[in-house]
PDB file of C-alpha atoms in Angstrom:
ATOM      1  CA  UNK A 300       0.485  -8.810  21.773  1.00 62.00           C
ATOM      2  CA  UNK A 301       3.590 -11.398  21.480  1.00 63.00           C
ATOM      3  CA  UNK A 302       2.962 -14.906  22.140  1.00 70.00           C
ATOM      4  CA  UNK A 303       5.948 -17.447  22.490  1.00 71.00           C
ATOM      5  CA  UNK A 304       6.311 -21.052  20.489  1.00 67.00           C
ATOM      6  CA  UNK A 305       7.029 -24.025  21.051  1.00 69.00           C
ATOM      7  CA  UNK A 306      10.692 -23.333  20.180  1.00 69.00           C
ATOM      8  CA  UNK A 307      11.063 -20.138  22.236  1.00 67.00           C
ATOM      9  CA  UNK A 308      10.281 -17.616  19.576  1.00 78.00           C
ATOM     10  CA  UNK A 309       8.252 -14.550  20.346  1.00 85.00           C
ATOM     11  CA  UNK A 310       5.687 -14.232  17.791  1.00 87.00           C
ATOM     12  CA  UNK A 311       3.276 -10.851  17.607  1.00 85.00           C
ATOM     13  CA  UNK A 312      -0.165 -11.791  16.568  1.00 82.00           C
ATOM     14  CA  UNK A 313      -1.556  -8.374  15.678  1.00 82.00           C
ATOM     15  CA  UNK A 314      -1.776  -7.288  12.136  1.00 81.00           C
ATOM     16  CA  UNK A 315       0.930  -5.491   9.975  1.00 84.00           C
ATOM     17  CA  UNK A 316      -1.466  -2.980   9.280  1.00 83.00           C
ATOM     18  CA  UNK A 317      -2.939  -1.176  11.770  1.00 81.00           C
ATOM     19  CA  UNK A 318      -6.886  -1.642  11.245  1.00 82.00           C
ATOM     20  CA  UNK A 319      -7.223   2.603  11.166  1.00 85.00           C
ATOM     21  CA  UNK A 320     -10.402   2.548   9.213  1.00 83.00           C
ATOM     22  CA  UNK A 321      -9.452   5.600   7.655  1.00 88.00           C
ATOM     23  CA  UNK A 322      -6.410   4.342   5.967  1.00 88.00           C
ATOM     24  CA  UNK A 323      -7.154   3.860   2.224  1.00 89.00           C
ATOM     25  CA  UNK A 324      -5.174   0.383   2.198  1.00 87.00           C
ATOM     26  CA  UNK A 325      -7.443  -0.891   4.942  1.00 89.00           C
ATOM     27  CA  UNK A 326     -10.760   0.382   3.574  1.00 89.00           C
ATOM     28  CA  UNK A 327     -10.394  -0.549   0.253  1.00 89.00           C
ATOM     29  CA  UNK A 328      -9.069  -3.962   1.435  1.00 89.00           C
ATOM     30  CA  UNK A 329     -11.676  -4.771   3.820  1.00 88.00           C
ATOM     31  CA  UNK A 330     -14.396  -3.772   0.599  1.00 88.00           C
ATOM     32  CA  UNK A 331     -12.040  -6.227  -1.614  1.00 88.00           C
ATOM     33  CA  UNK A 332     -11.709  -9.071   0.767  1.00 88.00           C
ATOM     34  CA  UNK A 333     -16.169  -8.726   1.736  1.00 88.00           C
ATOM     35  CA  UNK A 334     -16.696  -8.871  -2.224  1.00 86.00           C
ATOM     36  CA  UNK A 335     -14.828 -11.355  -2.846  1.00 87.00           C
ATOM     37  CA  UNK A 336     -15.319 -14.117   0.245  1.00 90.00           C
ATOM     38  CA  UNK A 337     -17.277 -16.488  -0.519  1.00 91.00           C
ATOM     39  CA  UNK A 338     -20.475 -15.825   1.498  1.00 92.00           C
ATOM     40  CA  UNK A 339     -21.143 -13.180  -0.998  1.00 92.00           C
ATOM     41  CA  UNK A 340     -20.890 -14.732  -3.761  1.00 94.00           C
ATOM     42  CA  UNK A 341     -22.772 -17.662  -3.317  1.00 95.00           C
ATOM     43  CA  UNK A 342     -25.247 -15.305  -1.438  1.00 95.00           C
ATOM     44  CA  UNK A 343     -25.406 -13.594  -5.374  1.00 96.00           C
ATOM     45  CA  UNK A 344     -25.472 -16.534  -7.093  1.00 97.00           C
ATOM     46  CA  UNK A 345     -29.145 -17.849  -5.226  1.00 97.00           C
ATOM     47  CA  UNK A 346     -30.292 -14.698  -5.924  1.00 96.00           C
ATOM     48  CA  UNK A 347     -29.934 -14.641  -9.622  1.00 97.00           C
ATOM     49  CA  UNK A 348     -30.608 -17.866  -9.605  1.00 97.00           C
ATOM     50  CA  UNK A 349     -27.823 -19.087 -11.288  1.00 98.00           C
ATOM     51  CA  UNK A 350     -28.463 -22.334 -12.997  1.00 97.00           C
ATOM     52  CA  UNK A 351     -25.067 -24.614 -11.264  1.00 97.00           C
ATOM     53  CA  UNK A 352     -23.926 -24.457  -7.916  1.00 95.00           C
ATOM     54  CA  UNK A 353     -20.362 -23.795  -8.974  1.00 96.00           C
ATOM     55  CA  UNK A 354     -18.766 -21.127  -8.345  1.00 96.00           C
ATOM     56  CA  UNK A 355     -15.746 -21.084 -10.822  1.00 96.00           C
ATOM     57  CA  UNK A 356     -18.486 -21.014 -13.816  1.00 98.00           C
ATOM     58  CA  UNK A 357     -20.399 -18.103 -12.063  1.00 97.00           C
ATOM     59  CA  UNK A 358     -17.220 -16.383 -11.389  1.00 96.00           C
ATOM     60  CA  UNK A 359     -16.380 -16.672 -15.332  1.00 98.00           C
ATOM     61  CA  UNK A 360     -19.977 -15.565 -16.061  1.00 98.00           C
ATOM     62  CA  UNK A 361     -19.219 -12.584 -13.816  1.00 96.00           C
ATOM     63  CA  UNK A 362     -15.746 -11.710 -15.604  1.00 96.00           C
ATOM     64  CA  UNK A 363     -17.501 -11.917 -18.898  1.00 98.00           C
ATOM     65  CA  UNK A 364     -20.274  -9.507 -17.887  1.00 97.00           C
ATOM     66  CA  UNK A 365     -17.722  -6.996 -16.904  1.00 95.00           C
ATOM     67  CA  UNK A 366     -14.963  -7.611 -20.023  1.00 96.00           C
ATOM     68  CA  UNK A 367     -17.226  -8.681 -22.470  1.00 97.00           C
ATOM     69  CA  UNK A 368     -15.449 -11.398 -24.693  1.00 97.00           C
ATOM     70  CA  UNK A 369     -12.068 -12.298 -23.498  1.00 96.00           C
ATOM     71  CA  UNK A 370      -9.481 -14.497 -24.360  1.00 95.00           C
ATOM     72  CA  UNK A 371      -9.051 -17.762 -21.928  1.00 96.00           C
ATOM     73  CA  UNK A 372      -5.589 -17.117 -20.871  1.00 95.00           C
ATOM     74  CA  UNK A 373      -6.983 -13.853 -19.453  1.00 96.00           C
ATOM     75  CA  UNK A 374      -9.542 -15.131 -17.969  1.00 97.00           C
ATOM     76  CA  UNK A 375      -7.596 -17.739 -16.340  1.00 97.00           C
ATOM     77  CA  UNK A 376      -5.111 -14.575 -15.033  1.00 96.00           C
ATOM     78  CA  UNK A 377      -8.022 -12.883 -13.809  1.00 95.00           C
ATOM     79  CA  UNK A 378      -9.566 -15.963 -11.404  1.00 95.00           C
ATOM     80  CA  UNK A 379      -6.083 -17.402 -10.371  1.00 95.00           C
ATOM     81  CA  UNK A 380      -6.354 -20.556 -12.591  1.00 96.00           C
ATOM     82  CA  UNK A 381      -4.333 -22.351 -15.181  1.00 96.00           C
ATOM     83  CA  UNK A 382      -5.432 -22.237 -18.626  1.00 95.00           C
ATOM     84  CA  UNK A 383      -6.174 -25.666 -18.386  1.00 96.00           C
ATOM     85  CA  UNK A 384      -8.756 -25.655 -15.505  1.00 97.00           C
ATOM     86  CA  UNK A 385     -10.365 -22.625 -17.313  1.00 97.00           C
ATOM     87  CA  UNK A 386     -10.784 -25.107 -20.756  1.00 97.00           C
ATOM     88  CA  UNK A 387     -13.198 -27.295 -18.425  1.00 97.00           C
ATOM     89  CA  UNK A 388     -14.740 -24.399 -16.794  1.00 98.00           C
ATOM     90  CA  UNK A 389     -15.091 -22.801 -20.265  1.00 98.00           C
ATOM     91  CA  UNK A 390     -16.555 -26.567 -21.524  1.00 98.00           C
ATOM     92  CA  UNK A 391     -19.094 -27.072 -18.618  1.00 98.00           C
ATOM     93  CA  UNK A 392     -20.459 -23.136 -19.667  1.00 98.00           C
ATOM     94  CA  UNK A 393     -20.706 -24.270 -23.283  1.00 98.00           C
ATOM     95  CA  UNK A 394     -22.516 -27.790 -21.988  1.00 98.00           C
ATOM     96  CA  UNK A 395     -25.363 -25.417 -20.575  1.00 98.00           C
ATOM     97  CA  UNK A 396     -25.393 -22.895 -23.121  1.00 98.00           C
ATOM     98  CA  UNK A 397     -24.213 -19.669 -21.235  1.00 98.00           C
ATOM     99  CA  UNK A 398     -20.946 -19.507 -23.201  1.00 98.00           C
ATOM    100  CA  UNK A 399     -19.571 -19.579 -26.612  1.00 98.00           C
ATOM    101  CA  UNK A 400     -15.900 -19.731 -28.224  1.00 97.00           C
ATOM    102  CA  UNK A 401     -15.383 -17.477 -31.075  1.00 96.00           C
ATOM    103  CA  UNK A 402     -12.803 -16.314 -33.280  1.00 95.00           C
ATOM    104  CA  UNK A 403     -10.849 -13.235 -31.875  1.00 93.00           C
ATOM    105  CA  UNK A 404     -11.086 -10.621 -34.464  1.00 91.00           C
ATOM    106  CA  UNK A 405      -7.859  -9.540 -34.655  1.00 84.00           C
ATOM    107  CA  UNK A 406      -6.136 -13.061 -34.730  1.00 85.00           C
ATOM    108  CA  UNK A 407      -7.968 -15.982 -36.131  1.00 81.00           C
ATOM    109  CA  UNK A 408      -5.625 -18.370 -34.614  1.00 88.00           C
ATOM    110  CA  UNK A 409      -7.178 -17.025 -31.255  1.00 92.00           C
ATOM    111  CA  UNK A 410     -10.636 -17.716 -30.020  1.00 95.00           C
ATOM    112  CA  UNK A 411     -12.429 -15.332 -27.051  1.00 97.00           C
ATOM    113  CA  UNK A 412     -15.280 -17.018 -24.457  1.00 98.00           C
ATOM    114  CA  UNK A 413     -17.998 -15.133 -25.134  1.00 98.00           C
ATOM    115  CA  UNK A 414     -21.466 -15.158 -23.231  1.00 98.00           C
ATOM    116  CA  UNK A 415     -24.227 -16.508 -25.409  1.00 98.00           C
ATOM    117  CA  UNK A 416     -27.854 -14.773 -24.781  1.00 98.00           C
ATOM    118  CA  UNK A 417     -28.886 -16.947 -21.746  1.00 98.00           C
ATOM    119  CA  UNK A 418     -25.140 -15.707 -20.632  1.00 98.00           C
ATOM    120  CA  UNK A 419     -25.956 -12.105 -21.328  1.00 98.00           C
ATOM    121  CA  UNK A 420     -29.241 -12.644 -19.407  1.00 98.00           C
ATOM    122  CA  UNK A 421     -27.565 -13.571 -16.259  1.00 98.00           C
ATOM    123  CA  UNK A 422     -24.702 -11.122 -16.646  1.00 97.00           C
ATOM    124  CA  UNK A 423     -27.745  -8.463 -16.276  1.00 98.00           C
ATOM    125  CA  UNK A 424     -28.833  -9.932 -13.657  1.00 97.00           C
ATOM    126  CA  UNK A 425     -25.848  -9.972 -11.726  1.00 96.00           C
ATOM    127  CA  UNK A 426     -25.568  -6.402 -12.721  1.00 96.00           C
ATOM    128  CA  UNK A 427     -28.982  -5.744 -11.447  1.00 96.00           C
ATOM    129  CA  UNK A 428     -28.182  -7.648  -8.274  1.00 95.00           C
ATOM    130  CA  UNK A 429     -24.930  -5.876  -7.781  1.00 93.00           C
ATOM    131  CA  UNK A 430     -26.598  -2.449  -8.615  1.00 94.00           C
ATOM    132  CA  UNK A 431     -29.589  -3.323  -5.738  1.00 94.00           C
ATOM    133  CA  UNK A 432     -27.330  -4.219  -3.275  1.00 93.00           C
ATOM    134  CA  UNK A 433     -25.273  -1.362  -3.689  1.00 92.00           C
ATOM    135  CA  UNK A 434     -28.506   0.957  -3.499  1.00 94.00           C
ATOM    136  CA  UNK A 435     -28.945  -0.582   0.111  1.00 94.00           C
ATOM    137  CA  UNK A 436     -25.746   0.225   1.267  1.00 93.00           C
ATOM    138  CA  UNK A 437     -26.130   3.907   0.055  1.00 95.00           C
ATOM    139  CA  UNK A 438     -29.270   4.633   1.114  1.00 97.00           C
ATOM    140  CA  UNK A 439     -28.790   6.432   3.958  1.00 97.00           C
ATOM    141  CA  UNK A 440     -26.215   8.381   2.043  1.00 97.00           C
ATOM    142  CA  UNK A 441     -26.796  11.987   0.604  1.00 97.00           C
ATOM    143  CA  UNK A 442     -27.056  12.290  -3.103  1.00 97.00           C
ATOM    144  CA  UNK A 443     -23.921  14.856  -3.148  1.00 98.00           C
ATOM    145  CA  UNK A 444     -22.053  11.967  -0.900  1.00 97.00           C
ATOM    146  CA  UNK A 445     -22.759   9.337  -3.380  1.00 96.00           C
ATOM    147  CA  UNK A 446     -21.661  11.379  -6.457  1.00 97.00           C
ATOM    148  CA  UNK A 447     -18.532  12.121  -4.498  1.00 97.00           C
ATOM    149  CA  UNK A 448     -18.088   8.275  -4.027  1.00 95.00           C
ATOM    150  CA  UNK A 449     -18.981   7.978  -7.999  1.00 95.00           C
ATOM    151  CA  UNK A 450     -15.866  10.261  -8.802  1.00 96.00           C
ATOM    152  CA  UNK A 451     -13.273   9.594  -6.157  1.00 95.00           C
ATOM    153  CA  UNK A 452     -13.922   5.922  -7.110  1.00 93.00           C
ATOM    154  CA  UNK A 453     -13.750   6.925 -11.010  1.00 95.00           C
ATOM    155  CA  UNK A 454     -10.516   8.452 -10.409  1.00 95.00           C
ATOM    156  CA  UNK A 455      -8.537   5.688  -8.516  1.00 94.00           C
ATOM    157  CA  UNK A 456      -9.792   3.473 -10.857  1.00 91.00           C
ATOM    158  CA  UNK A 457      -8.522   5.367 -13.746  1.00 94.00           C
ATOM    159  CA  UNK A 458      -4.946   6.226 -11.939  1.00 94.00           C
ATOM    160  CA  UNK A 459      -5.023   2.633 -10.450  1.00 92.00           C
ATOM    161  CA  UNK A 460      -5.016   1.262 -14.153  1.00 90.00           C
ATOM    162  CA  UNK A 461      -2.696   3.371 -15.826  1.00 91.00           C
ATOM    163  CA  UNK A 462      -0.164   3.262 -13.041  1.00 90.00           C
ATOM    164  CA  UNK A 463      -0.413  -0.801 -13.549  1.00 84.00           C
ATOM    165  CA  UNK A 464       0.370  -0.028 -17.358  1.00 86.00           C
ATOM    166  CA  UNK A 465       3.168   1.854 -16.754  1.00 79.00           C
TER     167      UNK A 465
END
């Protein structure tokens, strides 16, 4: 469908992609872009009960629980931040106890954001939340379907990250 501008240009409004929802781009996109929108992860964050209504410091409580301790520069990669914003982020965490700076191990002019207990606590429940949800979605699924889902996922996973090292 083309629709014409103000300055005489035709412009087609349907996507790039066709929206085949067997194409792997498209599927794994449209899982990508539901996880991530907001809706869902505020709708995750009331039911943990996460102690702030901000999402930046529950989004660095998520990386953590998935990384473990990280350094802030890859942190800030990770959410799309500068290393800056993710020193205040990293502060207001501290402030309420979920987070910690320590030295890295392997460089002691380095220092990792770890989660502190109360951190770990809510990274299990996120994990707990993520692992219910997930068991809603599948249950009308066979058991041999959602093994299948376990190791084709496993896979492109895998090849997805060594490809990106490469």
């Amino acid at each position: 469908m083309a629709r014409r501008t103000d300055t005489g240009d035709d412009v087609d409004l349907r996507p790039v992609i066709d929206p085949d929802p067997f194409d792997i781009r498209v599927a794994l996109a449209g899982i990508v872009h539901w996880a991530d929108s907001q809706q869902v992860r505020q709708r995750m964050m009331a039911a943990i009960d996460f102690p702030v209504a901000d999402l930046s410091m529950f989004l660095v409580v998520n990386q953590l629980t998935y990384r473990g301790a990280t350094k802030p520069s890859v942190l800030a990669a990770a959410l799309g931040t500068g290393r800056a914003n993710l020193t205040k982020i990293a502060n207001r965490l501290e402030d309420i106890g979920l987070v910690v700076r320590v030295p890295a191990p392997a460089d002691d002019r380095s220092v990792l954001v770890a989660l502190t207990r109360t951190g770990r606590e809510y990274g299990e429940r996120i994990s707990a939340q993520l692992r219910e949800d997930l068991d809603i979605v599948l249950a009308h699924w066979s058991a041999k379907d959602v093994e299948a889902l376990r190791r084709v996922l496993a896979r492109l996973r895998h090849d997805a990250m060594s490809a990106a090292r490469n």
